[in-house]
Coordinates of C-alpha atoms and ligand atoms in Angstrom, one line a residue:
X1299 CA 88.4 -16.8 26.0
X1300 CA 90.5 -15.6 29.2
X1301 CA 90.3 -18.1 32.5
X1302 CA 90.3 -14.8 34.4
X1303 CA 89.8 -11.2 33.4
X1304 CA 89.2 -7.7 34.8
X1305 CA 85.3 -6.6 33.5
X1306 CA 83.5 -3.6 34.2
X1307 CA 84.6 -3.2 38.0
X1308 CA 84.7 -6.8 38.5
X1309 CA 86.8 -9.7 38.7
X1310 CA 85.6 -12.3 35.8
X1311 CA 86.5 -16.3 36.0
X1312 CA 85.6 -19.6 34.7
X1313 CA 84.1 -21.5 37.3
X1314 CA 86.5 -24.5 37.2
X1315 CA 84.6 -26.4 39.8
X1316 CA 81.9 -26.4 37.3
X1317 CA 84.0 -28.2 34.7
X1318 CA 83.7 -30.0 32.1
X1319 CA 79.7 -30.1 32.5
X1320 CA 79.1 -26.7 32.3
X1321 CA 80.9 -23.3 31.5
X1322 CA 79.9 -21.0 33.9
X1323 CA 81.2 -17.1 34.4
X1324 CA 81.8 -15.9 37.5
X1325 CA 81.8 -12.2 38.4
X1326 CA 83.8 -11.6 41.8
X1327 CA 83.0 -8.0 43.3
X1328 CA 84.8 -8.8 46.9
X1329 CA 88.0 -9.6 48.1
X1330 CA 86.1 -12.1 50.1
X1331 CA 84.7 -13.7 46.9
X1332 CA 87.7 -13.9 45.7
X1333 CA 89.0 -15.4 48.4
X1334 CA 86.6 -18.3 48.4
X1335 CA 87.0 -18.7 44.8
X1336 CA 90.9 -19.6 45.2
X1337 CA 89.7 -21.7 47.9
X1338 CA 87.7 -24.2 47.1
X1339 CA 89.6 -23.6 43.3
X1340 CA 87.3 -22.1 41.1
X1341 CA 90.3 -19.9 40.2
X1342 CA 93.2 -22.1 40.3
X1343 CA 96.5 -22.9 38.5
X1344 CA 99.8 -21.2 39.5
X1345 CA 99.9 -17.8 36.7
X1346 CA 96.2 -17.6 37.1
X1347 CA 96.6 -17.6 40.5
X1348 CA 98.9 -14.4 40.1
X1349 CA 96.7 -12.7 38.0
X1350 CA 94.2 -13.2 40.6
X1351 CA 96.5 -12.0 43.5
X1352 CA 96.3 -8.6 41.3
X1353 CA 93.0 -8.5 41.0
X1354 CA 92.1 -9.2 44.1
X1355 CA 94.6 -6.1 45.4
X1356 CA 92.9 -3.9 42.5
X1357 CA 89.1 -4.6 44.1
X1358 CA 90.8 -3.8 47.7
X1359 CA 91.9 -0.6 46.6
X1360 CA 88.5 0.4 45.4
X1361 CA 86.5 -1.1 48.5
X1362 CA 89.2 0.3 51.1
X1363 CA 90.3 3.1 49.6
X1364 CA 89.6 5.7 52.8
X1365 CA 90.5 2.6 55.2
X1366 CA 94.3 1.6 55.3
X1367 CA 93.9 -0.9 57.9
X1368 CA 90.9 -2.4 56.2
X1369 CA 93.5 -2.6 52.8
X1370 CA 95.9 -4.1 54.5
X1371 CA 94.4 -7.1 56.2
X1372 CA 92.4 -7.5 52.1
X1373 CA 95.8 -7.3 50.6
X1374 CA 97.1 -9.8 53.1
X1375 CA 93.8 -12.2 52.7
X1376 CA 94.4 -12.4 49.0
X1377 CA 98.4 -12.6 49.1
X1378 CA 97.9 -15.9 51.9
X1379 CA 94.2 -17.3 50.1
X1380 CA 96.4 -20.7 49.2
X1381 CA 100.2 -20.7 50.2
X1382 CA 101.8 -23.0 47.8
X1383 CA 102.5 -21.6 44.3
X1384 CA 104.7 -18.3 44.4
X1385 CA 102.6 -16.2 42.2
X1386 CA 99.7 -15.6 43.9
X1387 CA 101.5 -13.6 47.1
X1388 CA 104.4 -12.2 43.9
X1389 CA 101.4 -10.6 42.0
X1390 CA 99.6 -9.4 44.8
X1391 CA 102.6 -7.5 46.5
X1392 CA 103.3 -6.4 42.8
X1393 CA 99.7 -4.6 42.5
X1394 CA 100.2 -3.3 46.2
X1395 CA 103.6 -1.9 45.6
X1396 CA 101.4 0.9 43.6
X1397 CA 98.6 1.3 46.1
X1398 CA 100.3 4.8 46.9
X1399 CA 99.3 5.9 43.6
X1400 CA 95.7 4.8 43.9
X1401 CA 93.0 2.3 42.9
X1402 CA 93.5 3.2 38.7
X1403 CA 97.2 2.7 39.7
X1404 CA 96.8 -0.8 40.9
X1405 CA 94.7 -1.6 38.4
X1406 CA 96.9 -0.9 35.5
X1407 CA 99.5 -2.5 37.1
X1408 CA 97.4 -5.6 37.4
X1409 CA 96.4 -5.9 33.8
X1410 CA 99.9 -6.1 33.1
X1411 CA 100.5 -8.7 35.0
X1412 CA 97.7 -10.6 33.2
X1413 CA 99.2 -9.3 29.9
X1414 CA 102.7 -10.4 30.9
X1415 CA 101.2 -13.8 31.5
X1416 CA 99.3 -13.8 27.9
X1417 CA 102.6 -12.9 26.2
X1418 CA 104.7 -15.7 28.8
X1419 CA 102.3 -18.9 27.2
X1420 CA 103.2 -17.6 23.7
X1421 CA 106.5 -17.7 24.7
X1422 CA 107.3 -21.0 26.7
X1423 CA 104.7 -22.6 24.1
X1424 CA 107.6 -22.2 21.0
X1425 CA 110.2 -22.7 23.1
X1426 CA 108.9 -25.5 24.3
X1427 CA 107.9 -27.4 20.9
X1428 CA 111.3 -26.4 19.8
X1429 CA 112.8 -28.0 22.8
X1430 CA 110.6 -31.3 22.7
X1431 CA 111.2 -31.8 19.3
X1432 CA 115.4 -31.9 20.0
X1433 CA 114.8 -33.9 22.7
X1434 CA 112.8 -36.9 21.5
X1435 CA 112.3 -36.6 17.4
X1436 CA 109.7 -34.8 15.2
X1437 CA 106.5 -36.5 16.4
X1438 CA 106.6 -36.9 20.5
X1439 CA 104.4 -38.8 22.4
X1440 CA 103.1 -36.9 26.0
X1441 CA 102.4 -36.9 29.3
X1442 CA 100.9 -35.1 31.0
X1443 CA 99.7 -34.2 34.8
X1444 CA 97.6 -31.7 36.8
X1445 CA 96.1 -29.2 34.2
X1446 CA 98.6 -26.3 32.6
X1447 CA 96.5 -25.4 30.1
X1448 CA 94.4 -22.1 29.7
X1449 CA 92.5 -22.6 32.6
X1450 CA 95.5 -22.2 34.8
X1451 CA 96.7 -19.3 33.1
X1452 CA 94.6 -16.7 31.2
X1453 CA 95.0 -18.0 27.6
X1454 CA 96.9 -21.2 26.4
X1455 CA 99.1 -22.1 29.4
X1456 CA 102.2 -23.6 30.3
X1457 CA 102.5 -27.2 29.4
X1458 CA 99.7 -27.5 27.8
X1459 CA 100.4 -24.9 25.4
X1460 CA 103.5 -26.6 24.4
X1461 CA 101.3 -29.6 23.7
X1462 CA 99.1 -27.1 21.8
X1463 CA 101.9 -25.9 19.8
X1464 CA 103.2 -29.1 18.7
X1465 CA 99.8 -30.0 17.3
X1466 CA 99.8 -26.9 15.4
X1467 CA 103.0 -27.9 14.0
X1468 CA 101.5 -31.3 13.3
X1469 CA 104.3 -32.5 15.7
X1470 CA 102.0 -34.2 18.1
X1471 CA 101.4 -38.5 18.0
X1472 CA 99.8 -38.4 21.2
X1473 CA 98.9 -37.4 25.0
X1474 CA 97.9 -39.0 27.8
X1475 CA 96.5 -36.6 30.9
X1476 CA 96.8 -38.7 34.1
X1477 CA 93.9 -37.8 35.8
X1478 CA 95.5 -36.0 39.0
X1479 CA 93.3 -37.6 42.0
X1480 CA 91.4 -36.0 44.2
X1481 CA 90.3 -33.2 42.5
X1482 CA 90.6 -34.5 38.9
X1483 CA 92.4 -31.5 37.3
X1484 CA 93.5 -33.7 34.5
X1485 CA 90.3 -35.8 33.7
X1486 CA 88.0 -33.0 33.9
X1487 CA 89.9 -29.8 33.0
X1488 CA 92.7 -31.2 30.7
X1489 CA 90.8 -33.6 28.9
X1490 CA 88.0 -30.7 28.3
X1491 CA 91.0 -28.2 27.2
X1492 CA 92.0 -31.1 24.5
X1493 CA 89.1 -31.5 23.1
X1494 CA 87.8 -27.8 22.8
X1495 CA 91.4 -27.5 21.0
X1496 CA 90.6 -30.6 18.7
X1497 CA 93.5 -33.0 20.1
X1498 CA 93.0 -36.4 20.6
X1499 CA 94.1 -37.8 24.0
X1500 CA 93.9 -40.6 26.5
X1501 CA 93.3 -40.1 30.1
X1502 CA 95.0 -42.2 32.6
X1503 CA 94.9 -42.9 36.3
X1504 CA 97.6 -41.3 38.0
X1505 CA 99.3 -44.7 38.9
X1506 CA 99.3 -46.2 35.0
X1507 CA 102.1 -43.0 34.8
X1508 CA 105.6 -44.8 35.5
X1509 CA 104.2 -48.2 33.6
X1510 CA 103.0 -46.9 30.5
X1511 CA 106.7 -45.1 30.4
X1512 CA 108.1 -48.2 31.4
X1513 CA 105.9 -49.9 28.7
X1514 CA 107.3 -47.8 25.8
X1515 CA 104.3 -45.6 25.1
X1516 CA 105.3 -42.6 25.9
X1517 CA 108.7 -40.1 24.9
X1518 CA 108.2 -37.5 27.7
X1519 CA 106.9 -36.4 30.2
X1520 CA 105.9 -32.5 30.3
X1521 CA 103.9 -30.2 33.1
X1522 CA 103.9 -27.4 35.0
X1523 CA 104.9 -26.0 38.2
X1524 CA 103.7 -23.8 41.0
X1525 CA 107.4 -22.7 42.3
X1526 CA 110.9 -23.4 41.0
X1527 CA 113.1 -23.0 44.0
X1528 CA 116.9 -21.3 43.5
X1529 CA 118.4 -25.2 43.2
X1530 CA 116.0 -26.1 40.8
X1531 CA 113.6 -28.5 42.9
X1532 CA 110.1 -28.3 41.6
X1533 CA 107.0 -27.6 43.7
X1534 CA 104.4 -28.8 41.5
X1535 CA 100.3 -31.0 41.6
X1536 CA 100.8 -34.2 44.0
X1537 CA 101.8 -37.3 41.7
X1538 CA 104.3 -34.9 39.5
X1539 CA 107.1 -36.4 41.8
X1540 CA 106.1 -40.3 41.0
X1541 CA 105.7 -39.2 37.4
X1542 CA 109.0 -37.9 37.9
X1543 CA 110.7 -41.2 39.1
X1544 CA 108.9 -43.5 36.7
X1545 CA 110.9 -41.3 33.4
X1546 CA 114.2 -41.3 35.4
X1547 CA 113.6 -45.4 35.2
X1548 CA 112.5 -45.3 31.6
X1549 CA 115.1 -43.2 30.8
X1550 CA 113.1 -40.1 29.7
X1551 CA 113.3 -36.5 29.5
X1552 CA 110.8 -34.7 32.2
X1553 CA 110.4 -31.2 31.1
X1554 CA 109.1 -28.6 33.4
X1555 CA 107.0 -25.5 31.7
X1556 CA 106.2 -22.4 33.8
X1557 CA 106.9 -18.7 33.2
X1558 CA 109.3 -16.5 35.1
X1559 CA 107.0 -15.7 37.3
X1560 CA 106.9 -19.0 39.4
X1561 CA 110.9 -19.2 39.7
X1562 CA 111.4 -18.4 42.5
X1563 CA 115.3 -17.5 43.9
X1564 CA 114.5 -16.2 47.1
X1565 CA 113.1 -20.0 48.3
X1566 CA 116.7 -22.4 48.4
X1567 CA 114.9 -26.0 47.9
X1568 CA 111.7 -27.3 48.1
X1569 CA 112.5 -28.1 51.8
X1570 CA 111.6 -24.7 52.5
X1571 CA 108.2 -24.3 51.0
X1572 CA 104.7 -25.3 52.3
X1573 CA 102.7 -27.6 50.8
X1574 CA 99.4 -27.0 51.4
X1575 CA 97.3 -29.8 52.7
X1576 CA 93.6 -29.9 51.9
X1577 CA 91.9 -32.0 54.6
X1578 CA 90.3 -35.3 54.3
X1579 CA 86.9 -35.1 52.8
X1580 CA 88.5 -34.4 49.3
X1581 CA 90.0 -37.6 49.7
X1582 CA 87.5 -40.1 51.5
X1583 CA 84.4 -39.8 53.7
X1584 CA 85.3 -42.9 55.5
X1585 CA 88.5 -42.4 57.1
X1586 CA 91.5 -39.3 58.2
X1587 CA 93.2 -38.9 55.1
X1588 CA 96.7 -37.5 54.2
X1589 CA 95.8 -34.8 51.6
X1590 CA 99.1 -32.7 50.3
X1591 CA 98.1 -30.9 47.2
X1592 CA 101.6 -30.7 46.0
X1593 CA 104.8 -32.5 45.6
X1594 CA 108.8 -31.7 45.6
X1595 CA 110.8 -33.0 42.8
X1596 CA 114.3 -32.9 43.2
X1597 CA 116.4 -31.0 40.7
X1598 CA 118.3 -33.8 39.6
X1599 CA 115.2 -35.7 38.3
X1600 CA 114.3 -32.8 35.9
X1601 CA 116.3 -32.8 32.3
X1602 CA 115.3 -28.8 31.6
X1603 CA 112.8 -26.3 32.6
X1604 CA 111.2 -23.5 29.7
X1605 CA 110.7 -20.5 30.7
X1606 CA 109.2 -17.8 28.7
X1607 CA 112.9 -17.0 28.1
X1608 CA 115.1 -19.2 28.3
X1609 CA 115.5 -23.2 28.4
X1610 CA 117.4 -24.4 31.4
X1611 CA 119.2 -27.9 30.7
X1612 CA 119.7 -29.4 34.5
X1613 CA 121.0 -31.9 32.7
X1614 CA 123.8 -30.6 31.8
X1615 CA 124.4 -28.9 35.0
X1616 CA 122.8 -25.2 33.7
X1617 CA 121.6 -23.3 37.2
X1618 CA 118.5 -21.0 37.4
Ligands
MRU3047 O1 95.8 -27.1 43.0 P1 95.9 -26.5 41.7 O2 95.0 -27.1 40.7 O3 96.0 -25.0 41.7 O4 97.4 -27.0 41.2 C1 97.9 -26.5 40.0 C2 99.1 -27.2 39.5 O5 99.7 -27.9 40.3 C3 99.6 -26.9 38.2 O6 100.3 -28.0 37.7 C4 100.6 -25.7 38.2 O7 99.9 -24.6 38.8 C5 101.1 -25.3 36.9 S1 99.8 -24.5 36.0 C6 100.4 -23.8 34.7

């Protein structure tokens, strides 16, 4: 089942605000549908947030098409819905760049962006098992944060699918999801993803991360991102940087999983990008809260990043 598809004239999604207590289908026939959808994260997850950013410039083309200044504010709506992870504004200007050639134009374009992202979880997800498997012995056990899986992509993910994979493989002794407060990515959308895939896991609050690796049960730490900057720093779900310090203390790899499409060269260090900060009332009703959706982690706490080509040891010193 795809997270987020193009269907008769319309954008299709999971409802991920809906999750894990019921699947519900969305059908999105406006850029200001869409809109709302990446808002309050119906849509969400950085390469589903691409494919989205395509979509959304395919269903401008159609509504605006004898309106160039209507297009352009609806391209510009989509490309700035959430400002955080790089794909959503990369795969909007990469369906404009054929508005020119018309509304069918765009929309080819955007399916291949969605099919490039298909082939990319296939990709990252062997690579990935391959690299796990080097790194910590045939039968690793996980964490996880945030959600990677196919509900942040269009089929099996980023992270996630590496977990996926190694299961297949019969590689897998365990995963824990922490459960990535406020919104509860992990414990609602993770944990459903495991268990529809048949894989038994643990769910953990966020804070258990750095003591359970400092407690010897886990052998990594894998997830996803929603921008690699040109030094390597990794713009990624709030808590990723924590889980980040507790495996540098226990001494264990922290692998980063996300296609090409979220590195991003033209951004120097995560100094430079905004993290998008989503109020109070996510947080608590009873006081101002401090809200940022996302976290930096520096390059040098990450031992490699998979992309769907390639496997970059920071490590050892490797550069993007
Ligand atoms: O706010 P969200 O749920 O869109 O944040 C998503 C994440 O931070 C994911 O970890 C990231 O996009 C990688 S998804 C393959």
């Amino acid at each position: 089942m795809r997270t987020i598809d193009w269907v008769d004239g319309a954008i299709e999604i999971i409802d991920q605000t809906a999750l894990p207590g019921e699947l519900k289908i969305l059908r999105l026939h406006t850029v200001g549908e869409l809109v709302a959808a990446i808002q309050s994260l119906a849509v969400r997850g950085a390469p589903a947030l691409g494919v989205a950013g395509a979509f959304g410039v395919a269903l401008a083309a159609r509504v605006h098409a004898d309106d160039p200044q209507a297009l352009a504010a609806a391209v510009h709506r989509v490309e700035t819905a959430r400002p955080t992870a790089v794909n959503l504004a990369r795969g909007a200007r990469r369906a404009a760049l054929l508005l020119p050639q018309g509304p069918q134009a765009v929309l080819r374009e955007a399916c291949r962006v969605r099919d490039e992202e298909i082939a990319a979880s296939d990709a990252m997800a062997a690579l990935g098992a391959d690299l796990l498997v080097e790194l910590c012995g045939t039968r690793p056990r996980l964490l996880t944060h945030c959600n990677t899986g196919g509900l942040a992509a269009v089929t099996i993910g980023t992270a996630l699918g590496v977990v996926h994979e190694l299961h297949r493989r019969g590689q897998l002794a365990g995963v824990i999801a922490s459960e990535t407060r406020p919104l509860l990515q992990g414990a609602r959308l993770t944990s459903w993803e495991l268990t529809g895939w048949g894989i038994e896991h643990r769910v953990a609050v966020d804070s258990a991360g750095p003591f359970l690796m400092a407690r010897g049960e886990i052998d990594a730490v894998i997830l996803g991102a929603d921008r690699i900057c040109a030094n390597g720093d990794v713009i990624n779900k709030i808590g990723t940087y924590a889980h980040a310090l507790g495996a540098r203390a226990a001494g264990l790899p922290f692998v980063v999983v996300a296609p090409e499409s979220t590195v991003d060269l033209g951004t120097p260090s995560g100094d430079a990008v905004t993290i998008e900060d989503r109020g109070s009332s996510e947080v608590t009703p009873w006081a101002a809260a401090a809200n940022p959706a996302f976290d930096v982690t520096p390059h040098d706490l990450v031992t490699a990043i998979v992309t769907d080509r390639r496997v970059i040891r920071l490590d050892r010193g490797e550069l993007l």
